[in-house]
Amino acid sequence: MGTDAADVLDVVGRVDRAATQVVASWLVESEGFAEGGPQSLADLGALAGRVPPSALINAHLMWRGTTIDMLEDEARGGTADQALLDQARLVLAERCDAGLVAVSRQFDEPRDRLTGLAHRNLLLERMEHALHCAARYGDSVGVIFIELLPAEGDSDELELEAADRLRRVARASDTVARLNRNEFVICCERLPSQLEAVAIADRAPMALRQPYAVEGQDVHAAATAGIAVSSGGEGPETLLASASKARHAALEQAE
């Protein structure tokens, strides 16, 4: 490859390691990630499944911005040849772009095709991450299991409107998911108390019970919700099952 190429790779490796240290510190603070921290950009890609895809994308973008800042500092300080730094910048950018493409693919499948809400696998991933953070930081995770029962049949138009209503009810940090045509879940993480989750659980059925305009007609629907709250002791499937059981109990009481 020649001396020049070796020099470029030397700069790339050094800057990569330094930038990854910055990102690793951010992951510890924001995601509760502690052991086996990444040492290079390649290690960030290996974290798929251990931190949410959105966090990995943010980590890659932070890594890229940090590498640019480091190279600019070296250019201003005159510690390296500008042509060498420019080549290193190109290599680092290409590696980051490839990493972003790989991480972004994780967003291709985990969405409900009709509503764009999270589907079951993405919901469970978000719940697992939320429960991990709850156990680490001493807060809570609330899971609200909602069933929508149109009295006069259902339609894609009604389901889309229901999904939009639940997005408006949920907080920006919450995950709204659709498990099947009429079952929805809201995962509320970093709750300071159970009361906030209870308030969302009250608002969600009220929003869904408002009339829907479907093909020029008002369509009414019934909605029931159950809630389960955890501070990190349960797994995501157990917590989801508890919320579903609470919804069944609420339905029986209503009858």
CSV table of C-alpha atoms in Angstrom, one decimal:
chain,number,residue,atom,x,y,z
A,1,MET,CA,0.0,0.0,0.0
A,2,GLY,CA,3.0,2.3,0.4
A,3,THR,CA,4.1,4.6,3.2
A,4,ASP,CA,1.4,7.2,2.5
A,5,ALA,CA,-1.4,4.6,2.8
A,6,ALA,CA,0.2,3.3,6.0
A,7,ASP,CA,0.3,6.8,7.4
A,8,VAL,CA,-3.3,7.4,6.5
A,9,LEU,CA,-4.4,4.2,8.3
A,10,ASP,CA,-2.3,5.2,11.3
A,11,VAL,CA,-4.2,8.5,11.6
A,12,VAL,CA,-7.5,6.7,11.0
A,13,GLY,CA,-6.9,4.2,13.7
A,14,ARG,CA,-5.8,6.8,16.2
A,15,VAL,CA,-8.7,9.1,15.6
A,16,ASP,CA,-11.2,6.2,15.5
A,17,ARG,CA,-10.1,5.0,18.9
A,18,ALA,CA,-10.2,8.5,20.4
A,19,ALA,CA,-13.6,9.3,19.0
A,20,THR,CA,-15.0,6.0,20.1
A,21,GLN,CA,-13.9,6.8,23.7
A,22,VAL,CA,-16.1,9.9,23.5
A,23,VAL,CA,-19.1,7.9,22.2
A,24,ALA,CA,-18.6,5.2,24.8
A,25,SER,CA,-18.8,7.8,27.6
A,26,TRP,CA,-22.0,9.0,26.1
A,27,LEU,CA,-23.4,5.5,25.9
A,28,VAL,CA,-22.7,5.0,29.6
A,29,GLU,CA,-24.5,8.2,30.5
A,30,SER,CA,-27.5,7.9,28.2
A,31,GLU,CA,-28.1,4.2,27.7
A,32,GLY,CA,-26.8,2.7,30.9
A,33,PHE,CA,-24.1,0.8,29.0
A,34,ALA,CA,-21.2,-0.1,31.2
A,35,GLU,CA,-19.2,-3.3,30.5
A,36,GLY,CA,-17.5,-4.3,27.3
A,37,GLY,CA,-17.6,-0.8,25.9
A,38,PRO,CA,-16.7,-0.2,22.2
A,39,GLN,CA,-13.1,0.6,21.4
A,40,SER,CA,-13.6,1.4,17.7
A,41,LEU,CA,-16.3,2.2,15.1
A,42,ALA,CA,-16.5,-1.5,14.3
A,43,ASP,CA,-17.4,-2.3,17.9
A,44,LEU,CA,-20.3,0.1,17.7
A,45,GLY,CA,-21.8,-1.9,14.9
A,46,ALA,CA,-21.4,-5.0,17.1
A,47,LEU,CA,-23.7,-3.4,19.7
A,48,ALA,CA,-26.8,-4.1,17.6
A,49,GLY,CA,-29.4,-5.8,19.8
A,50,ARG,CA,-27.8,-4.5,23.0
A,51,VAL,CA,-28.8,-0.9,22.5
A,52,PRO,CA,-31.8,0.5,20.5
A,53,PRO,CA,-31.1,1.2,16.8
A,54,SER,CA,-31.9,4.9,17.3
A,55,ALA,CA,-29.1,5.1,19.9
A,56,LEU,CA,-26.7,3.4,17.5
A,57,ILE,CA,-27.5,5.9,14.8
A,58,ASN,CA,-26.9,8.7,17.3
A,59,ALA,CA,-23.7,7.1,18.3
A,60,HIS,CA,-22.4,6.9,14.7
A,61,LEU,CA,-23.3,10.5,14.1
A,62,MET,CA,-21.5,11.6,17.3
A,63,TRP,CA,-18.5,9.5,16.2
A,64,ARG,CA,-18.4,11.2,12.8
A,65,GLY,CA,-18.7,14.7,14.3
A,66,THR,CA,-16.0,14.0,16.8
A,67,THR,CA,-13.6,12.6,14.2
A,68,ILE,CA,-14.1,15.8,12.1
A,69,ASP,CA,-13.4,18.0,15.1
A,70,MET,CA,-10.2,16.0,15.9
A,71,LEU,CA,-8.9,16.3,12.4
A,72,GLU,CA,-9.6,20.0,12.3
A,73,ASP,CA,-7.8,20.5,15.6
A,74,GLU,CA,-4.8,18.7,14.1
A,75,ALA,CA,-4.9,20.8,11.0
A,76,ARG,CA,-5.0,24.0,13.0
A,77,GLY,CA,-2.2,22.8,15.2
A,78,GLY,CA,0.0,21.9,12.2
A,79,THR,CA,0.8,18.4,13.7
A,80,ALA,CA,0.1,16.6,10.5
A,81,ASP,CA,0.1,17.2,6.7
A,82,GLN,CA,-3.2,18.6,5.4
A,83,ALA,CA,-3.3,16.1,2.5
A,84,LEU,CA,-2.8,13.2,4.9
A,85,LEU,CA,-5.6,14.5,7.1
A,86,ASP,CA,-7.9,15.0,4.1
A,87,GLN,CA,-7.3,11.3,3.0
A,88,ALA,CA,-8.0,10.2,6.6
A,89,ARG,CA,-11.2,12.2,6.7
A,90,LEU,CA,-12.4,10.4,3.5
A,91,VAL,CA,-11.7,6.9,5.0
A,92,LEU,CA,-13.4,7.8,8.3
A,93,ALA,CA,-16.5,9.2,6.5
A,94,GLU,CA,-16.8,6.0,4.3
A,95,ARG,CA,-16.6,3.8,7.3
A,96,CYS,CA,-19.2,5.8,9.2
A,97,ASP,CA,-21.5,5.8,6.2
A,98,ALA,CA,-21.3,2.0,5.9
A,99,GLY,CA,-22.0,1.7,9.6
A,100,LEU,CA,-25.0,3.9,9.4
A,101,VAL,CA,-26.4,1.9,6.5
A,102,ALA,CA,-26.1,-1.3,8.5
A,103,VAL,CA,-27.8,0.2,11.5
A,104,SER,CA,-30.5,1.9,9.5
A,105,ARG,CA,-31.6,-1.5,8.1
A,106,GLN,CA,-32.8,-2.4,11.6
A,107,PHE,CA,-35.6,0.1,11.0
A,108,ASP,CA,-36.8,-1.6,7.8
A,109,GLU,CA,-38.8,-4.4,9.4
A,110,PRO,CA,-39.8,-3.4,13.0
A,111,ARG,CA,-42.8,-1.3,11.9
A,112,ASP,CA,-46.4,-2.1,11.2
A,113,ARG,CA,-46.9,-1.5,7.5
A,114,LEU,CA,-50.3,0.1,7.8
A,115,THR,CA,-49.8,2.5,10.7
A,116,GLY,CA,-46.1,2.8,11.0
A,117,LEU,CA,-46.3,1.9,14.7
A,118,ALA,CA,-43.7,-0.4,16.2
A,119,HIS,CA,-44.5,-4.1,15.9
A,120,ARG,CA,-44.0,-6.8,18.6
A,121,ASN,CA,-40.3,-7.4,18.1
A,122,LEU,CA,-39.4,-3.7,18.3
A,123,LEU,CA,-41.7,-3.2,21.2
A,124,LEU,CA,-40.0,-6.0,23.2
A,125,GLU,CA,-36.6,-4.6,22.3
A,126,ARG,CA,-37.7,-1.1,23.6
A,127,MET,CA,-39.2,-2.7,26.7
A,128,GLU,CA,-36.1,-4.6,27.5
A,129,HIS,CA,-34.0,-1.5,27.2
A,130,ALA,CA,-36.4,0.5,29.4
A,131,LEU,CA,-36.5,-2.2,32.1
A,132,HIS,CA,-32.7,-2.2,32.1
A,133,CYS,CA,-32.6,1.5,32.6
A,134,ALA,CA,-35.3,1.4,35.3
A,135,ALA,CA,-33.3,-1.1,37.3
A,136,ARG,CA,-30.2,1.0,36.9
A,137,TYR,CA,-31.7,4.4,37.6
A,138,GLY,CA,-34.4,3.5,40.1
A,139,ASP,CA,-37.4,4.7,38.0
A,140,SER,CA,-40.3,2.7,36.4
A,141,VAL,CA,-41.6,1.4,33.2
A,142,GLY,CA,-45.3,1.4,32.5
A,143,VAL,CA,-46.9,-0.8,29.8
A,144,ILE,CA,-50.5,-0.1,28.7
A,145,PHE,CA,-52.3,-2.8,26.8
A,146,ILE,CA,-55.3,-1.5,24.7
A,147,GLU,CA,-57.9,-3.3,22.7
A,148,LEU,CA,-60.1,-1.4,20.2
A,149,LEU,CA,-63.4,-3.0,19.4
A,150,PRO,CA,-65.3,-1.2,16.6
A,151,ALA,CA,-69.0,-1.8,17.0
A,152,GLU,CA,-69.7,-1.5,13.3
A,153,GLY,CA,-66.8,-3.3,11.7
A,154,ASP,CA,-63.3,-2.0,11.2
A,155,SER,CA,-61.3,-0.5,8.3
A,156,ASP,CA,-57.8,0.7,7.5
A,157,GLU,CA,-59.1,4.3,7.8
A,158,LEU,CA,-60.2,3.6,11.4
A,159,GLU,CA,-57.0,1.9,12.3
A,160,LEU,CA,-54.9,4.7,11.0
A,161,GLU,CA,-56.9,7.3,12.9
A,162,ALA,CA,-56.7,5.2,16.1
A,163,ALA,CA,-52.9,5.0,15.7
A,164,ASP,CA,-52.7,8.8,15.3
A,165,ARG,CA,-54.8,9.3,18.4
A,166,LEU,CA,-52.5,7.0,20.5
A,167,ARG,CA,-49.4,8.9,19.2
A,168,ARG,CA,-51.0,12.1,20.5
A,169,VAL,CA,-51.8,10.6,23.9
A,170,ALA,CA,-48.4,9.1,24.4
A,171,ARG,CA,-45.3,11.1,25.4
A,172,ALA,CA,-42.6,11.8,22.8
A,173,SER,CA,-40.3,9.3,24.6
A,174,ASP,CA,-42.9,6.5,24.7
A,175,THR,CA,-43.1,3.6,22.2
A,176,VAL,CA,-46.6,3.0,20.6
A,177,ALA,CA,-47.0,-0.5,19.1
A,178,ARG,CA,-49.6,-2.4,17.2
A,179,LEU,CA,-49.7,-6.1,18.0
A,180,ASN,CA,-52.5,-7.1,15.6
A,181,ARG,CA,-55.4,-5.3,14.0
A,182,ASN,CA,-57.2,-4.2,17.2
A,183,GLU,CA,-54.5,-4.5,19.9
A,184,PHE,CA,-52.1,-1.7,20.8
A,185,VAL,CA,-49.5,-1.1,23.4
A,186,ILE,CA,-47.9,2.0,24.8
A,187,CYS,CA,-44.5,1.5,26.6
A,188,CYS,CA,-43.8,4.4,28.9
A,189,GLU,CA,-40.2,4.5,30.1
A,190,ARG,CA,-38.3,6.6,32.7
A,191,LEU,CA,-41.5,7.2,34.8
A,192,PRO,CA,-40.9,9.1,38.0
A,193,SER,CA,-44.1,7.5,39.5
A,194,GLN,CA,-46.9,5.2,38.5
A,195,LEU,CA,-49.3,8.2,38.4
A,196,GLU,CA,-48.0,9.3,35.0
A,197,ALA,CA,-48.6,5.9,33.4
A,198,VAL,CA,-52.1,5.8,35.0
A,199,ALA,CA,-52.9,9.1,33.5
A,200,ILE,CA,-51.9,7.9,30.0
A,201,ALA,CA,-53.9,4.7,30.5
A,202,ASP,CA,-56.9,6.8,31.3
A,203,ARG,CA,-56.5,9.1,28.3
A,204,ALA,CA,-55.9,6.4,25.7
A,205,PRO,CA,-59.4,4.7,25.8
A,206,MET,CA,-61.1,8.0,26.1
A,207,ALA,CA,-59.4,9.1,22.9
A,208,LEU,CA,-60.2,5.9,21.1
A,209,ARG,CA,-63.9,6.1,22.0
A,210,GLN,CA,-64.5,9.3,20.2
A,211,PRO,CA,-66.4,8.9,16.9
A,212,TYR,CA,-64.5,8.0,13.7
A,213,ALA,CA,-65.3,9.4,10.3
A,214,VAL,CA,-65.2,6.4,8.0
A,215,GLU,CA,-66.4,6.8,4.4
A,216,GLY,CA,-68.6,9.8,5.4
A,217,GLN,CA,-70.2,8.0,8.4
A,218,ASP,CA,-69.6,8.3,12.1
A,219,VAL,CA,-68.3,5.0,13.5
A,220,HIS,CA,-68.1,4.3,17.2
A,221,ALA,CA,-65.7,2.0,19.0
A,222,ALA,CA,-65.2,0.6,22.4
A,223,ALA,CA,-61.8,0.5,24.0
A,224,THR,CA,-60.4,-1.1,27.1
A,225,ALA,CA,-57.0,-0.8,28.7
A,226,GLY,CA,-54.9,-2.5,31.3
A,227,ILE,CA,-51.7,-1.3,32.8
A,228,ALA,CA,-48.6,-3.0,34.4
A,229,VAL,CA,-45.7,-1.1,36.0
A,230,SER,CA,-42.3,-2.4,36.8
A,231,SER,CA,-39.0,-1.1,38.2
A,232,GLY,CA,-37.0,-3.6,36.3
A,233,GLY,CA,-37.5,-6.9,38.0
A,234,GLU,CA,-39.5,-8.5,35.2
A,235,GLY,CA,-38.7,-9.4,31.6
A,236,PRO,CA,-40.6,-7.7,28.7
A,237,GLU,CA,-42.8,-10.7,27.9
A,238,THR,CA,-43.8,-11.0,31.6
A,239,LEU,CA,-44.6,-7.3,31.8
A,240,LEU,CA,-46.6,-7.4,28.6
A,241,ALA,CA,-48.6,-10.4,29.8
A,242,SER,CA,-49.4,-8.6,33.1
A,243,ALA,CA,-50.7,-5.6,31.2
A,244,SER,CA,-52.8,-7.9,29.0
A,245,LYS,CA,-54.2,-9.7,32.1
A,246,ALA,CA,-55.1,-6.3,33.6
A,247,ARG,CA,-57.0,-5.4,30.4
A,248,HIS,CA,-59.0,-8.6,30.6
A,249,ALA,CA,-59.8,-7.8,34.3
A,250,ALA,CA,-60.9,-4.3,33.3
A,251,LEU,CA,-63.2,-5.7,30.6
A,252,GLU,CA,-64.8,-8.1,33.0
A,253,GLN,CA,-65.4,-5.3,35.5
A,254,ALA,CA,-67.0,-3.2,32.8
A,255,GLU,CA,-69.4,-6.0,31.9
